[in-house]
Amino acid sequence: MKTLPIIELERLILRPFSLDDTKVVQELAGDIYVAEMTLNIPHPYDDGVAKEWIETHADDFNEGRLLTLAVVHKEDDDVIGAISIGINKKFDHGELAYWIGKKYKNNGYCTEAAKGIVKYAFEELKLNRIFARHLGKNPASGKVMEKIGMRYEGLLRQHAKKWGVYEDLMYYGLLKDEYDSEKI
């Protein structure tokens, strides 16, 4: 059984979620602002959903499917969000996904966390490509992708349906040979 990693960054620690985090996950992810700007977070965020989600993380990582970590502020040890890499070993690529609680936005935390997990994905998981997508109505997420060196790759018009509305998806990608941990 593999151990989920702990990634130390300048202001943040990316660490495995524990069941002690369920209340804060429900509070942060359950905020309509977070749910509205992500593709798969439900609203309302019912009791028990955070526990069920956290309980999947170890098996997902051990089976090589997904690495999901809590984004934790070093100074006060608060969970402020989540970040993940969906892993496809057949093609050596991964899908980056993240969310940060509304009260923590506009502080560069998402960019810092994304840099940390991308470095881990290229250097430890040995992936060749990282891609990410965001809803067209969430350009701030695209700015994070650009700040970590990802390139805009295209728009899939009305590709997803969220709460009864068709949404555009914007795709970004980064190849290992384009990645330079010193630059991002």
XYZ file of C-alpha atoms in Angstrom:
184
model
C 0.000 0.000 0.000
C 1.400 3.355 -1.091
C 1.341 6.316 1.241
C -0.289 9.503 0.009
C 2.394 12.194 -0.278
C 2.841 15.362 1.728
C 4.114 18.274 -0.371
C 5.546 21.278 1.471
C 5.371 24.606 -0.318
C 6.195 28.173 0.694
C 2.897 29.033 2.420
C 0.994 25.788 2.019
C 1.144 22.085 2.704
C -0.565 19.621 0.387
C -1.442 16.636 2.553
C -3.889 13.744 2.655
C -7.346 14.587 3.922
C -8.381 12.996 7.205
C -11.874 12.323 8.475
C -11.309 15.235 10.858
C -11.542 17.476 7.759
C -15.119 16.516 6.856
C -16.760 19.526 8.509
C -14.499 22.096 6.829
C -14.808 20.339 3.448
C -18.588 20.458 3.725
C -18.431 24.134 4.697
C -16.014 25.226 1.943
C -17.147 22.979 -0.918
C -20.762 23.472 0.090
C -20.535 27.204 -0.556
C -22.591 27.909 -3.671
C -19.695 30.002 -5.045
C -17.356 26.972 -5.086
C -20.016 24.563 -6.342
C -21.100 26.931 -9.125
C -17.557 27.336 -10.485
C -16.726 23.616 -10.568
C -18.119 20.862 -12.725
C -18.672 18.095 -10.177
C -19.261 19.583 -6.724
C -22.928 19.240 -5.737
C -25.077 21.903 -4.146
C -26.448 21.499 -1.602
C -23.499 19.553 -0.189
C -25.290 17.028 1.989
C -24.107 15.564 5.276
C -21.898 12.526 4.744
C -20.722 13.491 1.240
C -17.342 14.768 2.484
C -16.737 11.595 4.513
C -17.594 9.348 1.548
C -15.316 11.403 -0.714
C -12.368 11.390 1.697
C -12.695 7.634 2.192
C -12.023 7.090 -1.550
C -8.648 8.876 -1.629
C -6.310 6.113 -0.412
C -7.764 3.457 -2.741
C -7.789 5.856 -5.692
C -4.095 6.611 -5.133
C -3.105 2.999 -4.473
C -4.820 1.879 -7.645
C -3.084 4.615 -9.658
C -6.252 6.508 -10.593
C -6.208 9.750 -8.661
C -4.144 11.760 -6.212
C -6.281 14.100 -4.087
C -4.774 16.284 -1.378
C -5.966 18.921 1.053
C -4.596 22.422 0.537
C -3.604 23.541 4.022
C -2.371 26.980 5.095
C 0.916 26.425 6.954
C 0.584 29.326 9.377
C -2.780 28.423 10.907
C -3.107 24.761 9.783
C -6.503 25.441 8.165
C -7.760 23.400 5.208
C -8.520 25.990 2.528
C -9.255 23.776 -0.480
C -8.470 20.645 -2.447
C -6.256 19.735 -5.391
C -5.978 16.585 -7.461
C -4.356 14.894 -10.413
C -6.440 12.273 -12.201
C -3.907 9.727 -13.480
C -4.007 7.839 -16.770
C -0.921 5.584 -16.754
C -1.743 4.108 -20.172
C -1.112 7.514 -21.745
C 1.129 8.977 -18.980
C -1.072 12.007 -18.539
C -3.017 13.548 -15.716
C -5.893 15.946 -15.242
C -5.353 18.761 -12.780
C -8.370 19.921 -10.761
C -8.708 22.206 -7.760
C -10.949 24.390 -5.664
C -10.192 26.962 -2.985
C -12.711 28.240 -0.438
C -14.223 31.602 -1.315
C -12.770 33.381 1.728
C -9.242 32.351 0.625
C -9.436 33.452 -3.018
C -7.200 36.124 -4.595
C -4.173 35.278 -2.445
C -2.273 33.107 -4.943
C -2.949 29.923 -2.955
C -4.443 28.060 -5.892
C -1.453 28.893 -8.099
C 1.013 27.833 -5.391
C -0.813 24.542 -4.816
C -1.058 23.861 -8.557
C 2.682 24.419 -9.004
C 3.387 21.973 -6.205
C 1.200 19.156 -7.470
C 2.323 19.621 -11.089
C 5.946 19.280 -9.988
C 5.033 16.096 -8.115
C 3.117 14.761 -11.132
C 6.034 15.258 -13.516
C 8.882 14.324 -11.173
C 7.378 11.567 -9.006
C 4.474 10.159 -11.010
C 6.547 10.465 -14.212
C 3.668 11.847 -16.260
C 4.344 13.303 -19.694
C 1.378 15.668 -19.899
C -0.891 17.544 -17.529
C -4.164 19.015 -18.729
C -6.931 20.946 -17.038
C -10.286 22.429 -17.914
C -12.495 25.115 -16.518
C -16.002 26.330 -17.061
C -16.135 29.260 -19.478
C -17.767 31.373 -16.764
C -14.733 30.864 -14.478
C -11.824 32.676 -16.192
C -9.962 32.991 -12.862
C -9.287 29.266 -13.033
C -7.771 29.723 -16.499
C -5.468 32.419 -15.115
C -4.125 29.892 -12.588
C -3.464 27.465 -15.444
C -1.600 30.128 -17.410
C 0.474 31.160 -14.361
C 1.774 27.605 -13.997
C 2.834 27.469 -17.633
C -0.136 25.692 -19.179
C -1.114 26.625 -22.711
C -4.630 27.221 -23.912
C -5.578 24.302 -26.169
C -9.168 24.922 -27.045
C -12.818 25.449 -26.285
C -15.487 22.769 -26.253
C -18.721 24.693 -26.742
C -21.640 23.719 -24.485
C -19.783 20.495 -23.676
C -21.123 20.053 -20.148
C -24.447 20.573 -18.442
C -24.368 22.076 -14.966
C -27.612 22.677 -13.098
C -29.620 22.530 -16.313
C -27.403 24.978 -18.236
C -25.007 24.002 -21.027
C -21.498 25.242 -20.245
C -18.409 25.784 -22.367
C -15.216 24.044 -21.241
C -11.814 25.651 -21.779
C -8.843 23.254 -22.012
C -5.201 23.879 -21.130
C -2.168 21.602 -21.255
C 1.473 21.354 -20.260
C 4.025 18.829 -21.547
C 6.899 17.548 -19.459
C 9.457 18.910 -21.943
C 7.844 22.380 -21.606
C 7.856 22.209 -17.820
C 10.557 24.072 -15.948
C 10.151 24.026 -12.181
C 12.454 27.044 -11.880
C 10.252 29.208 -14.104
C 6.850 28.478 -12.636
